[in-house]
Coordinates of C-alpha atoms in Angstrom, one line a residue:
Chain A
M703 CA -10.8 36.1 -5.8
K704 CA -9.8 32.9 -4.0
D705 CA -6.3 31.5 -4.0
S706 CA -5.3 28.6 -6.1
V707 CA -4.3 25.7 -3.9
I708 CA -3.7 23.2 -6.7
M709 CA -2.3 24.2 -10.0
V710 CA -1.9 21.7 -12.9
K711 CA -0.4 23.1 -16.1
D712 CA 0.2 21.2 -19.3
F713 CA 0.6 18.0 -17.2
R714 CA 1.6 15.0 -19.2
K715 CA 2.1 11.4 -18.1
V716 CA 3.3 8.6 -20.3
Y717 CA 3.8 4.9 -19.6
G718 CA 5.9 3.4 -22.4
D719 CA 4.0 4.0 -25.6
V720 CA 0.8 4.9 -23.8
V721 CA 0.0 8.6 -23.2
A722 CA -2.1 8.4 -20.0
V723 CA -2.4 12.2 -19.6
D724 CA -1.9 14.5 -22.5
G725 CA -1.2 18.1 -21.4
I726 CA -4.1 18.9 -19.1
S727 CA -4.4 22.2 -17.1
F728 CA -6.7 23.1 -14.2
E729 CA -6.6 24.9 -10.9
V730 CA -8.4 24.2 -7.7
Q731 CA -9.3 27.1 -5.4
H732 CA -9.0 27.2 -1.6
G733 CA -12.0 25.5 0.1
E734 CA -13.3 24.1 -3.2
I735 CA -14.5 20.5 -3.9
F736 CA -13.2 19.7 -7.4
G737 CA -14.6 16.6 -9.1
L738 CA -12.3 14.7 -11.5
L739 CA -14.5 12.5 -13.7
G740 CA -13.8 10.2 -16.5
P741 CA -14.1 6.6 -17.6
N742 CA -11.5 4.0 -16.7
G743 CA -8.2 4.8 -18.2
A744 CA -9.0 8.5 -18.7
G745 CA -6.0 9.6 -16.6
K746 CA -7.7 10.4 -13.3
T747 CA -5.6 8.2 -11.1
S748 CA -2.4 9.2 -12.9
T749 CA -3.2 12.8 -12.2
L750 CA -4.0 12.2 -8.6
E751 CA -1.0 10.0 -8.0
S752 CA 1.2 12.7 -9.5
L753 CA -0.3 15.3 -7.2
E754 CA 0.4 13.0 -4.3
G755 CA 4.0 12.7 -5.3
L756 CA 3.8 9.0 -6.1
R757 CA 4.6 9.5 -9.8
A758 CA 6.8 12.1 -11.5
P759 CA 5.2 14.0 -14.4
D760 CA 6.7 13.5 -17.9
G761 CA 5.8 17.1 -18.8
G762 CA 4.2 20.3 -17.5
S763 CA 4.1 21.3 -13.9
L764 CA 2.1 20.5 -10.8
R765 CA 1.9 22.5 -7.6
V766 CA 0.1 21.7 -4.4
M767 CA 0.2 24.7 -2.0
D768 CA 3.2 26.0 -4.0
I769 CA 5.0 22.7 -3.5
D770 CA 6.3 20.5 -6.4
P771 CA 5.0 17.1 -5.4
A772 CA 7.7 15.2 -7.3
R773 CA 10.6 17.1 -5.8
E774 CA 9.4 18.1 -2.4
S775 CA 7.4 15.1 -1.3
R776 CA 8.5 15.3 2.3
K777 CA 7.1 18.8 2.6
L778 CA 3.9 17.7 1.1
R779 CA 3.2 14.9 3.5
N780 CA 1.6 17.0 6.3
L781 CA -0.3 19.1 3.8
I782 CA -2.2 16.4 2.0
G783 CA -4.5 13.7 3.2
V784 CA -5.0 10.9 0.6
Q785 CA -7.5 8.1 0.3
L786 CA -6.1 5.8 -2.4
Q787 CA -8.3 3.8 -4.7
T788 CA -7.0 0.6 -3.0
S789 CA -6.9 1.2 0.7
G790 CA -3.5 -0.4 1.2
L791 CA -3.1 -1.1 4.9
P792 CA -1.3 -4.2 6.4
D793 CA -3.7 -7.1 7.0
S794 CA -2.7 -7.6 10.6
M795 CA -2.9 -3.9 11.5
R796 CA -5.7 -3.2 14.0
V797 CA -8.0 -0.2 13.6
D798 CA -6.6 1.7 16.7
E799 CA -3.1 0.7 15.7
A800 CA -3.5 2.2 12.2
M801 CA -4.6 5.5 13.7
R802 CA -1.7 5.6 16.1
F803 CA 0.8 4.5 13.5
F804 CA 0.0 7.1 10.9
A805 CA -0.7 9.9 13.4
A806 CA 2.8 9.2 14.8
Y807 CA 4.4 9.6 11.4
H808 CA 2.6 12.9 10.9
G809 CA 3.6 14.0 14.4
V810 CA 0.1 14.5 15.7
A811 CA -2.1 12.9 18.4
P812 CA -4.3 10.0 17.2
A813 CA -7.6 11.3 16.0
Y814 CA -9.8 8.6 17.7
H815 CA -12.9 10.9 17.3
L816 CA -12.6 10.4 13.5
L817 CA -12.8 6.6 14.0
E818 CA -15.9 7.2 16.1
R819 CA -17.4 9.6 13.6
L820 CA -16.8 7.1 10.8
G821 CA -18.5 4.2 12.7
L822 CA -15.3 2.4 13.6
S823 CA -15.4 2.8 17.4
E824 CA -16.8 -0.7 17.8
K825 CA -14.1 -2.2 15.7
M826 CA -11.0 -0.7 17.4
S827 CA -9.4 -4.1 18.0
A828 CA -10.3 -5.6 14.7
Q829 CA -7.5 -6.3 12.2
Y830 CA -7.7 -4.7 8.8
H831 CA -8.4 -7.9 6.9
M832 CA -11.4 -8.7 9.2
L833 CA -13.1 -5.4 8.2
S834 CA -15.7 -5.2 5.4
T835 CA -14.7 -3.3 2.2
G836 CA -16.8 -0.3 3.4
L837 CA -15.1 -0.3 6.8
Q838 CA -11.7 -0.6 5.2
R839 CA -12.5 2.5 3.1
R840 CA -13.7 4.4 6.2
L841 CA -10.5 3.5 8.1
S842 CA -8.4 4.6 5.2
L843 CA -10.3 7.9 5.2
A844 CA -10.0 8.4 9.0
V845 CA -6.2 7.8 8.7
A846 CA -6.0 10.3 5.8
L847 CA -7.7 13.0 7.8
A848 CA -6.0 12.4 11.2
H849 CA -3.4 15.2 10.7
K850 CA -6.1 17.8 9.6
P851 CA -4.5 18.3 6.1
P852 CA -5.6 21.5 4.2
V853 CA -5.8 19.5 1.0
V854 CA -7.6 16.1 0.7
L855 CA -7.4 13.9 -2.4
L856 CA -10.1 11.2 -2.5
D857 CA -10.0 8.4 -5.1
E858 CA -13.4 6.8 -5.4
P859 CA -14.2 7.4 -1.7
T860 CA -17.7 5.9 -1.7
A861 CA -16.9 2.8 -3.6
G862 CA -18.2 -0.2 -1.6
L863 CA -20.1 2.0 0.8
D864 CA -23.8 1.6 1.6
V865 CA -26.2 4.5 1.3
P866 CA -26.1 5.7 4.9
S867 CA -22.3 5.5 4.9
R868 CA -22.2 7.5 1.6
N869 CA -24.4 10.2 3.1
E870 CA -22.3 10.3 6.2
L871 CA -19.1 10.7 4.1
H872 CA -20.8 13.5 2.1
D873 CA -21.7 15.3 5.3
L874 CA -18.1 14.9 6.4
M875 CA -16.8 16.3 3.1
H876 CA -19.1 19.3 3.5
E877 CA -17.8 19.9 7.1
L878 CA -14.2 19.7 5.8
Q879 CA -15.1 22.2 3.1
A880 CA -16.7 24.5 5.6
A881 CA -13.5 24.4 7.6
G882 CA -11.6 25.5 4.6
T883 CA -10.3 22.2 3.3
T884 CA -9.7 21.9 -0.4
I885 CA -10.9 18.5 -1.8
I886 CA -10.2 16.8 -5.1
L887 CA -12.8 14.0 -5.6
A888 CA -12.1 11.4 -8.3
T889 CA -15.3 9.4 -8.9
H890 CA -17.3 7.4 -11.4
D891 CA -20.4 8.4 -9.5
M892 CA -22.0 11.3 -11.5
A893 CA -24.7 11.8 -8.9
E894 CA -22.1 12.2 -6.3
A895 CA -20.1 14.6 -8.3
E896 CA -23.1 16.6 -9.1
K897 CA -24.2 16.7 -5.5
M898 CA -20.7 17.4 -4.0
A899 CA -18.5 19.2 -6.4
D900 CA -18.3 22.9 -6.9
R901 CA -16.6 22.4 -10.2
V902 CA -15.7 19.3 -12.3
A903 CA -13.4 18.3 -15.1
I904 CA -14.3 15.4 -17.3
L905 CA -11.2 13.6 -18.5
L906 CA -11.3 11.5 -21.7
R907 CA -8.3 9.7 -23.1
G908 CA -5.9 11.9 -21.1
R909 CA -7.4 15.2 -22.0
I910 CA -10.0 17.5 -20.4
A911 CA -13.1 17.1 -22.5
A912 CA -15.2 19.5 -20.5
A913 CA -14.8 21.6 -17.3
G914 CA -17.0 23.9 -15.2
T915 CA -19.6 23.8 -12.6
P916 CA -22.1 20.8 -12.9
R917 CA -24.8 23.3 -13.9
E918 CA -22.6 24.9 -16.6
L919 CA -21.7 21.5 -18.0
T920 CA -25.3 20.2 -18.2
A921 CA -26.3 23.5 -19.8
T922 CA -23.7 23.3 -22.5
G923 CA -24.6 19.9 -23.7
A924 CA -27.2 19.1 -26.3
G925 CA -29.5 20.7 -23.7
L926 CA -32.3 18.2 -24.0
T927 CA -34.8 18.4 -21.1
K928 CA -36.9 15.4 -20.5
V929 CA -40.7 16.1 -20.3
S930 CA -42.8 13.1 -19.3
A931 CA -46.6 13.1 -19.4
R932 CA -49.3 10.6 -18.5
T933 CA -52.9 11.0 -19.3
E934 CA -56.2 9.1 -18.6
G935 CA -56.9 8.7 -22.3
T936 CA -54.8 8.1 -25.4
S937 CA -54.3 11.7 -26.5
L938 CA -50.5 11.4 -26.4
S939 CA -50.3 7.9 -27.9
E940 CA -50.0 9.1 -31.5
P941 CA -46.3 8.9 -32.5
S942 CA -46.7 11.6 -35.2
L943 CA -47.5 14.4 -32.7
N944 CA -45.2 17.3 -33.3
F945 CA -44.6 19.6 -30.3
P946 CA -42.3 22.6 -30.5
G947 CA -38.7 22.0 -29.4
V948 CA -39.0 18.2 -29.3
S949 CA -36.2 16.3 -31.1
Q950 CA -36.9 12.8 -29.8
Q951 CA -39.8 11.0 -28.2
A952 CA -40.5 7.6 -26.6
F953 CA -43.1 5.7 -24.6
K954 CA -42.4 4.0 -21.4
D955 CA -44.6 2.8 -18.5
E956 CA -47.7 4.6 -19.8
Y957 CA -45.7 7.9 -20.1
A958 CA -45.1 9.8 -23.2
I959 CA -41.5 11.1 -23.0
Y960 CA -40.3 14.1 -25.0
Y961 CA -36.7 15.4 -25.2
S962 CA -36.9 19.1 -25.8
T963 CA -34.6 22.0 -26.4
D964 CA -37.4 24.4 -25.4
P965 CA -39.2 22.8 -22.4
G966 CA -41.5 25.8 -21.7
S967 CA -43.0 25.7 -25.2
T968 CA -43.2 21.9 -25.2
V969 CA -45.1 21.8 -21.9
S970 CA -47.5 24.5 -23.0
A971 CA -48.2 22.7 -26.3
I972 CA -48.7 19.3 -24.6
I973 CA -51.2 20.7 -22.1
A974 CA -53.1 22.5 -24.9
H975 CA -53.1 19.3 -27.0
I976 CA -54.5 17.2 -24.1
Q977 CA -57.2 19.8 -23.3
A978 CA -58.1 20.0 -27.0
Q979 CA -58.5 16.3 -27.1
G980 CA -60.8 16.3 -24.1
D981 CA -58.3 14.1 -22.2
T982 CA -57.1 14.5 -18.6
L983 CA -53.5 15.0 -17.5
I984 CA -52.5 12.6 -14.6
D985 CA -48.9 13.4 -14.2
L986 CA -46.3 15.7 -15.8
R987 CA -42.6 15.7 -15.0
V988 CA -39.8 18.0 -16.3
E989 CA -36.3 16.9 -15.7
R990 CA -33.2 18.9 -16.7
P991 CA -30.3 16.9 -18.1
S992 CA -28.2 15.3 -15.4
L993 CA -24.4 15.4 -15.2
E994 CA -24.5 11.7 -15.9
E995 CA -26.3 12.3 -19.2
R996 CA -23.9 15.0 -20.1
F997 CA -21.0 12.7 -19.2
L998 CA -22.3 9.9 -21.4
E999 CA -22.8 12.4 -24.2
I1000 CA -19.2 13.6 -23.9
T1001 CA -17.6 10.2 -23.4
G1002 CA -19.8 8.6 -26.0
A1003 CA -19.0 11.3 -28.6
G1004 CA -15.4 11.1 -27.8
G1005 CA -15.1 14.7 -26.9
A1006 CA -17.0 17.9 -26.4
Chain B
M679 CA 4.1 7.4 21.2
N680 CA 6.7 8.4 18.6
A681 CA 6.8 7.0 15.1
F682 CA 9.7 4.7 15.8
A683 CA 8.0 3.1 18.8
S684 CA 4.7 2.9 17.1
H685 CA 6.2 1.2 14.0
F686 CA 8.4 -1.1 16.1
S687 CA 5.5 -2.1 18.3
F688 CA 3.3 -2.9 15.2
E689 CA 6.0 -4.9 13.5
F690 CA 6.8 -6.9 16.6
R691 CA 3.1 -7.8 17.2
T692 CA 2.7 -8.8 13.6
G693 CA 5.5 -11.3 14.1
I694 CA 3.2 -13.0 16.6
R695 CA -0.2 -12.3 15.1
D696 CA 0.6 -13.5 11.6
K697 CA 0.4 -17.3 11.7
T698 CA 3.0 -17.8 9.0
L699 CA 5.5 -15.5 10.8
L700 CA 4.7 -17.1 14.2
L701 CA 5.5 -20.5 12.6
M702 CA 8.8 -19.4 11.0
N703 CA 9.9 -17.2 13.9
Y704 CA 9.2 -19.6 16.7
L705 CA 7.5 -22.9 16.0
F706 CA 9.8 -24.1 13.1
P707 CA 13.1 -23.4 14.7
L708 CA 12.1 -24.5 18.2
G709 CA 10.4 -27.7 16.8
L710 CA 13.5 -28.4 14.8
Y711 CA 15.6 -27.8 17.8
G712 CA 13.7 -30.3 19.8
L713 CA 13.6 -32.9 17.0
L714 CA 17.3 -32.6 16.2
G715 CA 18.2 -32.5 19.8
F716 CA 16.8 -35.9 20.4
L717 CA 17.7 -37.4 17.0
M718 CA 21.2 -36.0 16.5
A719 CA 22.3 -36.6 20.1
E720 CA 21.7 -40.3 19.4
L721 CA 23.1 -40.4 15.8
N722 CA 26.0 -38.0 16.1
P723 CA 27.0 -37.3 19.7
D724 CA 29.5 -34.7 18.5
F725 CA 26.6 -32.6 17.3
V726 CA 25.8 -31.7 20.9
E727 CA 29.1 -29.8 21.2
T728 CA 27.9 -27.3 18.6
M729 CA 24.2 -27.6 19.2
I730 CA 23.6 -24.2 20.7
P731 CA 25.2 -22.1 18.0
A732 CA 24.0 -24.4 15.2
M733 CA 20.3 -24.2 16.4
I734 CA 20.5 -20.5 16.9
I735 CA 21.8 -20.0 13.4
V736 CA 19.0 -22.2 12.1
A737 CA 16.6 -19.9 14.0
I738 CA 18.2 -16.9 12.4
L739 CA 18.0 -18.4 9.0
S740 CA 14.3 -19.3 9.5
G741 CA 13.4 -15.8 10.8
T742 CA 15.4 -13.7 8.4
I743 CA 15.7 -15.6 5.2
L744 CA 12.5 -17.7 5.1
S745 CA 10.2 -15.4 7.0
L746 CA 11.3 -11.8 6.7
P747 CA 11.1 -11.1 2.9
N748 CA 7.7 -12.5 2.1
P749 CA 5.5 -10.1 4.0
L750 CA 7.5 -7.2 2.6
V751 CA 7.0 -8.3 -1.0
A752 CA 3.3 -9.0 -0.3
A753 CA 2.9 -5.5 1.2
R754 CA 4.6 -3.9 -1.8
E755 CA 2.3 -5.8 -4.2
A756 CA -0.8 -4.8 -2.2
G757 CA 0.2 -1.1 -2.5
I758 CA 0.9 -0.7 1.2
F759 CA 4.2 1.0 0.6
R760 CA 2.3 3.6 -1.4
S761 CA 0.2 4.4 1.6
Y762 CA 3.3 4.5 3.7
K763 CA 5.0 7.0 1.3
I764 CA 2.0 9.3 1.2
N765 CA 1.9 9.3 5.0
G766 CA 5.6 10.0 5.4
V767 CA 6.9 6.6 6.4
P768 CA 10.5 6.5 5.1
A769 CA 12.0 3.7 3.2
I770 CA 14.6 3.1 5.8
S771 CA 11.9 2.4 8.4
I772 CA 10.0 0.0 6.1
L773 CA 13.2 -2.0 5.7
T774 CA 14.7 -1.8 9.2
M775 CA 11.7 -2.2 11.4
P776 CA 10.8 -5.7 10.2
A777 CA 14.5 -6.6 10.5
L778 CA 14.9 -5.2 14.0
T779 CA 11.7 -6.9 15.2
T780 CA 12.7 -10.2 13.6
I781 CA 16.0 -10.0 15.4
L782 CA 14.1 -9.4 18.6
H783 CA 12.0 -12.6 18.0
M784 CA 15.3 -14.4 17.3
V785 CA 16.7 -13.2 20.7
V786 CA 13.7 -14.8 22.4
V787 CA 14.3 -18.1 20.5
A788 CA 18.1 -17.9 21.2
V789 CA 17.4 -17.4 24.9
I790 CA 15.1 -20.5 25.0
I791 CA 17.7 -22.6 23.1
T792 CA 20.7 -21.4 25.2
A793 CA 18.8 -21.9 28.5
T794 CA 17.4 -25.4 27.7
A795 CA 20.0 -27.1 25.6
P796 CA 22.5 -27.7 28.5
L797 CA 19.6 -29.0 30.6
F798 CA 17.9 -31.3 28.1
F799 CA 20.8 -32.4 25.9
G800 CA 23.9 -31.7 27.8
A801 CA 25.1 -29.1 25.3
P802 CA 28.0 -26.9 26.4
A803 CA 27.0 -23.4 27.3
P804 CA 29.0 -20.5 25.7
V805 CA 32.2 -19.6 27.4
N806 CA 32.5 -16.0 26.3
W807 CA 29.0 -14.7 27.0
L808 CA 29.6 -11.1 25.8
G809 CA 31.1 -12.4 22.6
F810 CA 28.2 -14.9 22.2
I811 CA 25.7 -12.0 22.4
L812 CA 27.7 -9.8 20.0
F813 CA 28.2 -12.6 17.5
F814 CA 24.6 -13.5 17.7
L815 CA 23.7 -9.9 16.8
L816 CA 26.3 -9.9 14.1
A817 CA 25.0 -13.1 12.5
A818 CA 21.4 -11.9 12.7
F819 CA 22.4 -8.5 11.2
A820 CA 24.2 -10.2 8.2
H821 CA 21.3 -12.6 7.6
A822 CA 18.6 -9.9 8.0
G823 CA 20.5 -7.8 5.5
L824 CA 20.3 -10.6 3.0
G825 CA 16.6 -11.1 3.8
M826 CA 16.0 -7.4 3.1
L827 CA 17.8 -7.6 -0.1
I828 CA 15.7 -10.6 -1.2
S829 CA 12.6 -8.7 -0.4
V830 CA 13.7 -5.7 -2.5
I831 CA 14.8 -7.5 -5.6
S832 CA 12.1 -10.2 -5.7
S833 CA 9.5 -9.5 -8.4
S834 CA 6.9 -11.5 -6.6
T835 CA 6.3 -13.7 -3.5
R836 CA 7.1 -16.7 -5.7
A837 CA 10.5 -15.3 -6.5
V838 CA 11.1 -14.9 -2.7
V839 CA 10.8 -18.6 -2.2
L840 CA 13.4 -19.3 -4.9
W841 CA 15.9 -16.8 -3.5
S842 CA 15.3 -17.8 0.1
Q843 CA 15.8 -21.5 -0.6
L844 CA 19.0 -20.7 -2.5
I845 CA 20.5 -19.5 0.8
F846 CA 18.6 -21.6 3.3
L847 CA 19.1 -25.1 2.0
P848 CA 22.9 -24.8 1.3
S849 CA 23.3 -23.2 4.7
M850 CA 21.7 -26.2 6.4
L851 CA 23.7 -28.7 4.3
I852 CA 27.2 -27.2 4.0
G853 CA 27.1 -24.3 6.5
G854 CA 28.7 -26.3 9.2
L855 CA 25.4 -26.6 11.1
M856 CA 24.7 -30.3 10.9
L857 CA 28.2 -31.5 9.9
P858 CA 31.4 -29.9 10.9
Y859 CA 32.8 -27.6 8.3
S860 CA 36.2 -29.5 8.4
M861 CA 34.4 -32.6 7.1
L862 CA 33.3 -31.0 3.9
P863 CA 35.2 -31.7 0.6
D864 CA 37.4 -28.8 -0.5
V865 CA 35.0 -27.7 -3.3
L866 CA 32.0 -27.7 -1.0
G867 CA 34.0 -26.0 1.7
K868 CA 34.7 -23.2 -0.8
V869 CA 31.1 -22.9 -1.7
G870 CA 30.2 -22.9 2.0
L871 CA 32.4 -19.8 2.4
L872 CA 29.8 -17.9 0.3
L873 CA 27.3 -18.4 3.1
P874 CA 26.9 -16.2 6.1
A875 CA 25.9 -19.3 8.1
T876 CA 29.4 -20.8 7.7
H877 CA 31.1 -17.7 9.0
A878 CA 28.5 -17.3 11.8
M879 CA 29.2 -20.9 12.9
N880 CA 33.0 -20.3 12.7
V881 CA 32.8 -17.2 14.8
F882 CA 30.6 -18.8 17.5
Q883 CA 32.9 -21.9 17.7
G884 CA 36.1 -19.9 17.7
L885 CA 35.3 -16.9 19.8
A886 CA 32.3 -17.7 21.9
Q887 CA 32.5 -21.5 22.6
N888 CA 36.3 -21.7 22.9
Q889 CA 36.2 -24.5 20.3
V890 CA 38.5 -25.1 17.4
A891 CA 37.5 -22.8 14.5
A892 CA 37.7 -24.1 11.0
F893 CA 39.6 -20.9 9.9
D894 CA 40.5 -17.6 11.4
P895 CA 37.3 -16.3 13.0
L896 CA 38.3 -12.7 12.9
W897 CA 38.0 -12.9 9.1
S898 CA 34.5 -14.2 9.6
V899 CA 33.7 -11.3 11.8
L900 CA 34.9 -8.8 9.2
I901 CA 33.1 -10.7 6.4
L902 CA 29.7 -10.8 8.3
L903 CA 30.0 -7.2 9.2
A904 CA 30.9 -6.0 5.7
G905 CA 28.2 -8.3 4.2
G906 CA 25.5 -7.0 6.5
I907 CA 26.4 -3.3 5.9
L908 CA 26.5 -3.9 2.1
S909 CA 23.2 -5.8 2.1
F910 CA 21.3 -3.1 4.1
A911 CA 22.9 -0.3 2.0
L912 CA 22.0 -2.0 -1.3
A913 CA 18.5 -2.9 0.0
N914 CA 17.9 0.8 0.8
Y915 CA 19.3 1.8 -2.6
L916 CA 17.3 -0.7 -4.6
F917 CA 14.1 -0.2 -2.6
C918 CA 11.0 0.6 -4.7
W919 CA 7.7 2.1 -3.6
D920 CA 5.9 1.0 -6.7
S921 CA 3.6 -2.0 -6.3
R922 CA 4.9 -3.5 -9.6
N923 CA 8.5 -3.1 -8.4
T924 CA 9.7 -1.6 -11.7
T925 CA 10.9 1.9 -10.9
R926 CA 14.2 1.7 -9.0
R927 CA 17.5 3.4 -8.9
G928 CA 19.6 0.4 -10.0
H929 CA 19.4 -3.0 -11.7
P930 CA 18.5 -5.8 -9.3
A931 CA 21.7 -7.6 -10.3
L932 CA 23.5 -4.9 -8.3
A933 CA 22.4 -7.0 -5.2
L934 CA 25.2 -9.4 -6.0
V935 CA 27.6 -6.8 -4.7
A936 CA 26.5 -7.9 -1.2
L937 CA 28.3 -11.2 -1.8
L938 CA 31.6 -9.5 -2.4
P939 CA 32.9 -9.9 1.2
Y940 CA 32.1 -13.6 1.0
V941 CA 33.8 -13.9 -2.4
V942 CA 36.9 -12.3 -0.9
G943 CA 36.6 -14.9 1.9
V944 CA 36.7 -17.7 -0.7
V945 CA 39.9 -16.3 -2.2
L946 CA 41.7 -15.6 1.1
L947 CA 40.6 -18.5 3.3

């Protein structure tokens, strides 16, 4: 069994009358990518900022590598790398200067190779305010990783990045994970969480509404698999068709779409029906529920 | 490069790269020096006698009171302090590095003024050079402390303007810079004693220029020293990492304690 690197137990955070986080508990294992998902105001950033030592919890306990972030923030500094939601570097700071500045405070040599890896080598002399949002995010990440922290906390790391940059960041996260780095990834991007995270927790109104691997989460939902079929003729155009396991159906772009709890039986029945009608099947697609659909189901319902 | 050198280097370069800081650190005090040098030498020949210390104090006021606090408040509002905290930059560095680099910019300006004023305007050079340097540093220290305190207690960059002008304008008018302190009415003279500029001018005149001081300059040395130490200590105590500047160890009104040495001066002098 792997070691727990991050432990959150009955964590509670309150701002005035507003309960931002209401007694959540989870653990993150060594070398794991843990996704923290949730709509705006769900408590993701409060949780991350408390793990980073920026906020003190109002209840419960937090541990990052056995360190209490609120009480021992100095010890924590060299153990965590943080990319904040808002990048937060001085406008006049140059790219190479930022690397030197933060590396010096961590007591390590500047990691210029990270700037190169993240596509910033051409911008070494550019001041922070001259960089695009995407480049600012990349610089912030490079600075966060310069001291090779064993724990990395990323708050919306791909916000503002184009597709190639996102893929590059995902590759980098996989490399970090392979090297044993533990990563917490707070994101709105469900596809990213599904692709990157070993486990996720969905926060809703300060509580964990669901937690598990992306596959476990999608399997425990309403479990509706989408079956889409297109035929040459009109054998599927009759709305009153009743296939086994189908609870909803729709028509879109010449496709008949069925949401099924028993996709195997549904597909067999559809094919049998098409053959019986003398029609020809052109295309058939079966898509399992995505994490995004599960997320919408949970957040829309107000809890699991 | 160690953390101190890296931070100092960045802050010093910022003082030149940032157009507003460049203006307030160099262009405004040197422009005013040139302008007043030509105008006041014609209108009030006595001004030339105190020109070097007066213009150096104007430069200190511009750099520390008008220029220093604003970038700090803007940085806090932008969440930069949070990045600093996460990466182990201590509060004391956030406060002292801009103060130290601003003082270094002021040294450059002071050298330009001290070197050129005797040549261009016939202003008397300092008599006690060591004292002149030490009292320059003391005046800069006391003013930088107030600048730090303004940055820490100001809720926004707009509030900075208010607090800064509350010190800058009276210093220019009744701090003994444009008019001799002895010419001020008693009431204004007492108010002037609340300003570090008044004491800085008194010290320069009495102990560096060998001129007649308005009151015992040793009191002014003590008041500036105590005021500077209190200002820096309170700024460090009241410093807040939070971008909304709400979670701090004490009420912002505690900053008024920094004026205590000056209030004692009003009572004693």
